[in-house]
Amino acid sequence: ETGVTQTPRHLVMGMTNKKSLKCEQHLGHNAMYWYKQSAKKPLELMFVYNFKEQTENNSVPSRFSPECPNSSHLFLHLHTLQPEDSALYLCASSRGGGRVVDEQFFGPGTRLTVL
Amino acid sequence: GENVEQHPSTLSVQEGDSAVIKCTYSDSASNYFPWYKQELGKRPQLIIDIRSNVGEKKDQRIAVTLNKTAKHFSLHITETQPEDSAVYFCAASGDDYKLSFGAGTTVTVRA
């Protein structure tokens, strides 16, 4: 598959569960992002990685833990989430590298429901 | 940080008419302004973007205008078609990879 892929597409978990979201990009990009999309709200940037280094943590609670083992893969580890964390989690990538921002390509998202 | 406001939140237009969505931003250092379209159940996709060194950009039925002095930018869709029905997001960014998004506009094109 080309572009940006995410797995799983849907996830239902209890508040005591531990789960991980996976994102993979096949575009040769160097920057990757996690966003949270809730109804009627702007996309919320959570984390930014550039060349595997985390460059942004947008005041995200510690129950969300990102991991970027290489420029093509990005994970979001979830632990003891709250019902208000239910949302669509979108991964994106861009060329990154330099200081000029450019187009971000989004994955299809993981629809997360916390019971 | 950057704050982007988007209006209106919903927009209903007759097929063939024009649609205009407006956004304002707060950070005068922002220099990149993309617009994303998100169809129901699908991922956001870039439809057009503009950088601060130009005032207007067109791509077929879509155009974006930027007023740096007033810190606002607008999306114009002409000759709307049913497939233009979607949620549209504006965003703004400086030289730090971070996009700040507006809350979105749900556009419905009536046949």
GROMACS .gro file of C-alpha atoms in nm:
model
  226
    1GLU     CA    1   0.000   0.000   0.000
    2THR     CA    2   0.122   0.347  -0.080
    3GLY     CA    3   0.108   0.673   0.112
    4VAL     CA    4   0.039   0.671   0.483
    5THR     CA    5  -0.119   0.367   0.646
    6GLN     CA    6  -0.253   0.320   0.996
    7THR     CA    7  -0.351   0.014   1.196
    8PRO     CA    8  -0.584  -0.073   1.345
    9ARG     CA    9  -0.862   0.125   1.177
   10HIS     CA   10  -1.093   0.077   1.473
   11LEU     CA   11  -1.012   0.008   1.837
   12VAL     CA   12  -1.230  -0.037   2.142
   13MET     CA   13  -1.053  -0.055   2.473
   14GLY     CA   14  -1.124  -0.039   2.842
   15MET     CA   15  -0.968   0.220   3.066
   16THR     CA   16  -0.721  -0.028   3.210
   17ASN     CA   17  -0.603  -0.170   2.880
   18LYS     CA   18  -0.273  -0.109   2.705
   19LYS     CA   19  -0.280  -0.080   2.327
   20SER     CA   20  -0.070   0.068   2.049
   21LEU     CA   21  -0.152   0.249   1.730
   22LYS     CA   22   0.079   0.207   1.433
   23CYS     CA   23   0.154   0.440   1.144
   24GLU     CA   24   0.373   0.374   0.844
   25GLN     CA   25   0.460   0.607   0.560
   26HIS     CA   26   0.589   0.497   0.220
   27LEU     CA   27   0.670   0.845   0.090
   28GLY     CA   28   1.032   0.882   0.196
   29HIS     CA   29   0.939   1.162   0.435
   30ASN     CA   30   1.139   1.269   0.737
   31ALA     CA   31   0.871   1.422   0.959
   32MET     CA   32   0.577   1.242   1.118
   33TYR     CA   33   0.288   1.366   1.331
   34TRP     CA   34   0.010   1.246   1.556
   35TYR     CA   35  -0.319   1.439   1.563
   36LYS     CA   36  -0.637   1.393   1.761
   37GLN     CA   37  -0.963   1.471   1.582
   38SER     CA   38  -1.273   1.515   1.794
   39ALA     CA   39  -1.616   1.617   1.669
   40LYS     CA   40  -1.667   1.991   1.621
   41LYS     CA   41  -1.310   2.072   1.724
   42PRO     CA   42  -0.995   2.161   1.529
   43LEU     CA   43  -0.741   1.892   1.465
   44GLU     CA   44  -0.518   1.888   1.770
   45LEU     CA   45  -0.148   1.835   1.714
   46MET     CA   46  -0.011   1.589   1.969
   47PHE     CA   47   0.344   1.501   1.871
   48VAL     CA   48   0.595   1.586   1.598
   49TYR     CA   49   0.899   1.385   1.500
   50ASN     CA   50   1.166   1.504   1.258
   51PHE     CA   51   1.440   1.259   1.163
   52LYS     CA   52   1.322   1.033   1.448
   53GLU     CA   53   1.369   1.309   1.704
   54GLN     CA   54   1.067   1.438   1.892
   55THR     CA   55   1.044   1.811   1.832
   56GLU     CA   56   0.700   1.877   1.978
   57ASN     CA   57   0.494   1.746   2.265
   58ASN     CA   58   0.184   1.961   2.271
   59SER     CA   59   0.108   1.921   2.642
   60VAL     CA   60  -0.025   1.572   2.587
   61PRO     CA   61  -0.104   1.361   2.898
   62SER     CA   62   0.150   1.093   2.980
   63ARG     CA   63  -0.106   0.819   2.917
   64PHE     CA   64  -0.016   0.879   2.549
   65SER     CA   65   0.340   0.772   2.471
   66PRO     CA   66   0.483   0.810   2.118
   67GLU     CA   67   0.763   0.610   1.968
   68CYS     CA   68   0.945   0.668   1.640
   69PRO     CA   69   1.198   0.392   1.571
   70ASN     CA   70   1.277   0.521   1.221
   71SER     CA   71   1.156   0.784   0.976
   72SER     CA   72   0.898   0.545   0.827
   73HIS     CA   73   0.725   0.423   1.141
   74LEU     CA   74   0.543   0.595   1.423
   75PHE     CA   75   0.362   0.441   1.717
   76LEU     CA   76   0.129   0.578   1.980
   77HIS     CA   77   0.119   0.368   2.296
   78LEU     CA   78  -0.198   0.401   2.500
   79HIS     CA   79  -0.234   0.324   2.871
   80THR     CA   80  -0.513   0.390   3.122
   81LEU     CA   81  -0.708   0.612   2.888
   82GLN     CA   82  -1.022   0.803   2.977
   83PRO     CA   83  -1.356   0.805   2.792
   84GLU     CA   84  -1.284   1.161   2.676
   85ASP     CA   85  -0.987   1.024   2.483
   86SER     CA   86  -1.228   0.862   2.239
   87ALA     CA   87  -1.161   1.023   1.902
   88LEU     CA   88  -1.012   0.971   1.559
   89TYR     CA   89  -0.633   0.958   1.578
   90LEU     CA   90  -0.464   1.068   1.260
   91CYS     CA   91  -0.105   1.017   1.159
   92ALA     CA   92   0.058   1.240   0.900
   93SER     CA   93   0.396   1.280   0.735
   94SER     CA   94   0.579   1.551   0.544
   95ARG     CA   95   0.919   1.597   0.386
   96GLY     CA   96   1.050   1.770   0.697
   97GLY     CA   97   1.422   1.806   0.738
   98GLY     CA   98   1.464   2.176   0.680
   99ARG     CA   99   1.281   2.470   0.830
  100VAL     CA  100   1.024   2.514   0.553
  101VAL     CA  101   0.691   2.357   0.631
  102ASP     CA  102   0.509   2.185   0.346
  103GLU     CA  103   0.221   1.955   0.268
  104GLN     CA  104   0.127   1.696   0.525
  105PHE     CA  105  -0.011   1.366   0.402
  106PHE     CA  106  -0.260   1.203   0.634
  107GLY     CA  107  -0.334   0.841   0.707
  108PRO     CA  108  -0.692   0.708   0.724
  109GLY     CA  109  -0.696   0.731   1.103
  110THR     CA  110  -0.775   0.497   1.392
  111ARG     CA  111  -1.121   0.538   1.542
  112LEU     CA  112  -1.064   0.487   1.915
  113THR     CA  113  -1.342   0.423   2.164
  114VAL     CA  114  -1.259   0.408   2.534
  115LEU     CA  115  -1.520   0.238   2.746
  116GLY     CA  116   0.104   2.991   1.989
  117GLU     CA  117  -0.091   3.029   1.668
  118ASN     CA  118  -0.470   3.057   1.687
  119VAL     CA  119  -0.677   3.001   1.374
  120GLU     CA  120  -1.045   3.087   1.358
  121GLN     CA  121  -1.266   2.965   1.074
  122HIS     CA  122  -1.609   3.081   0.961
  123PRO     CA  123  -1.873   2.975   0.894
  124SER     CA  124  -1.898   2.640   1.068
  125THR     CA  125  -2.160   2.521   0.820
  126LEU     CA  126  -2.236   2.635   0.469
  127SER     CA  127  -2.515   2.523   0.238
  128VAL     CA  128  -2.504   2.629  -0.126
  129GLN     CA  129  -2.704   2.554  -0.437
  130GLU     CA  130  -2.520   2.354  -0.698
  131GLY     CA  131  -2.349   2.592  -0.936
  132ASP     CA  132  -2.319   2.872  -0.683
  133SER     CA  133  -1.996   2.984  -0.515
  134ALA     CA  134  -1.880   2.902  -0.164
  135VAL     CA  135  -1.646   3.115   0.046
  136ILE     CA  136  -1.480   3.016   0.372
  137LYS     CA  137  -1.277   3.263   0.575
  138CYS     CA  138  -1.000   3.213   0.829
  139THR     CA  139  -0.806   3.448   1.051
  140TYR     CA  140  -0.475   3.377   1.223
  141SER     CA  141  -0.296   3.541   1.512
  142ASP     CA  142   0.077   3.487   1.456
  143SER     CA  143   0.221   3.738   1.209
  144ALA     CA  144   0.518   3.502   1.160
  145SER     CA  145   0.298   3.239   0.994
  146ASN     CA  146   0.389   3.199   0.629
  147TYR     CA  147   0.219   2.882   0.503
  148PHE     CA  148  -0.158   2.845   0.469
  149PRO     CA  149  -0.299   2.515   0.343
  150TRP     CA  150  -0.658   2.409   0.294
  151TYR     CA  151  -0.763   2.049   0.351
  152LYS     CA  152  -1.079   1.872   0.242
  153GLN     CA  153  -1.214   1.580   0.442
  154GLU     CA  154  -1.496   1.376   0.297
  155LEU     CA  155  -1.711   1.172   0.530
  156GLY     CA  156  -1.516   0.880   0.671
  157LYS     CA  157  -1.200   0.970   0.481
  158ARG     CA  158  -0.867   1.130   0.557
  159PRO     CA  159  -0.798   1.503   0.517
  160GLN     CA  160  -0.638   1.583   0.181
  161LEU     CA  161  -0.467   1.900   0.070
  162ILE     CA  162  -0.661   2.085  -0.198
  163ILE     CA  163  -0.464   2.408  -0.223
  164ASP     CA  164  -0.204   2.603  -0.029
  165ILE     CA  165  -0.051   2.947  -0.038
  166ARG     CA  166   0.266   3.099   0.100
  167SER     CA  167   0.303   3.448   0.233
  168ASN     CA  168   0.492   3.578  -0.068
  169VAL     CA  169   0.180   3.567  -0.288
  170GLY     CA  170  -0.166   3.712  -0.247
  171GLU     CA  171  -0.375   3.473  -0.454
  172LYS     CA  172  -0.354   3.127  -0.602
  173LYS     CA  173  -0.596   2.942  -0.829
  174ASP     CA  174  -0.644   2.582  -0.929
  175GLN     CA  175  -0.939   2.528  -1.161
  176ARG     CA  176  -1.254   2.600  -0.954
  177ILE     CA  177  -1.064   2.662  -0.632
  178ALA     CA  178  -0.884   2.979  -0.528
  179VAL     CA  179  -0.724   3.105  -0.210
  180THR     CA  180  -0.657   3.467  -0.120
  181LEU     CA  181  -0.428   3.593   0.154
  182ASN     CA  182  -0.421   3.931   0.326
  183LYS     CA  183  -0.113   3.938   0.544
  184THR     CA  184  -0.184   4.283   0.681
  185ALA     CA  185  -0.524   4.181   0.810
  186LYS     CA  186  -0.406   3.827   0.890
  187HIS     CA  187  -0.684   3.652   0.709
  188PHE     CA  188  -0.715   3.414   0.417
  189SER     CA  189  -1.009   3.272   0.229
  190LEU     CA  190  -1.105   2.972   0.018
  191HIS     CA  191  -1.327   3.029  -0.284
  192ILE     CA  192  -1.501   2.745  -0.465
  193THR     CA  193  -1.681   2.840  -0.785
  194GLU     CA  194  -1.945   2.641  -0.976
  195THR     CA  195  -1.996   2.408  -0.683
  196GLN     CA  196  -2.078   2.044  -0.750
  197PRO     CA  197  -2.221   1.771  -0.524
  198GLU     CA  198  -1.872   1.619  -0.486
  199ASP     CA  199  -1.759   1.942  -0.320
  200SER     CA  200  -1.970   1.846  -0.017
  201ALA     CA  201  -1.720   1.783   0.265
  202VAL     CA  202  -1.557   1.940   0.569
  203TYR     CA  203  -1.293   2.198   0.482
  204PHE     CA  204  -1.013   2.292   0.721
  205CYS     CA  205  -0.783   2.589   0.700
  206ALA     CA  206  -0.446   2.590   0.872
  207ALA     CA  207  -0.151   2.818   0.935
  208SER     CA  208   0.214   2.750   1.008
  209GLY     CA  209   0.546   2.918   1.057
  210ASP     CA  210   0.888   2.760   1.009
  211ASP     CA  211   0.840   2.491   1.272
  212TYR     CA  212   0.646   2.207   1.101
  213LYS     CA  213   0.344   2.273   1.320
  214LEU     CA  214   0.011   2.330   1.154
  215SER     CA  215  -0.259   2.502   1.357
  216PHE     CA  216  -0.601   2.411   1.219
  217GLY     CA  217  -0.932   2.590   1.215
  218ALA     CA  218  -1.239   2.410   1.349
  219GLY     CA  219  -1.366   2.322   1.002
  220THR     CA  220  -1.654   2.419   0.776
  221THR     CA  221  -1.912   2.162   0.672
  222VAL     CA  222  -2.010   2.244   0.315
  223THR     CA  223  -2.328   2.095   0.168
  224VAL     CA  224  -2.399   2.141  -0.200
  225ARG     CA  225  -2.772   2.109  -0.275
  226ALA     CA  226  -2.863   1.956  -0.607
   0.00000   0.00000   0.00000
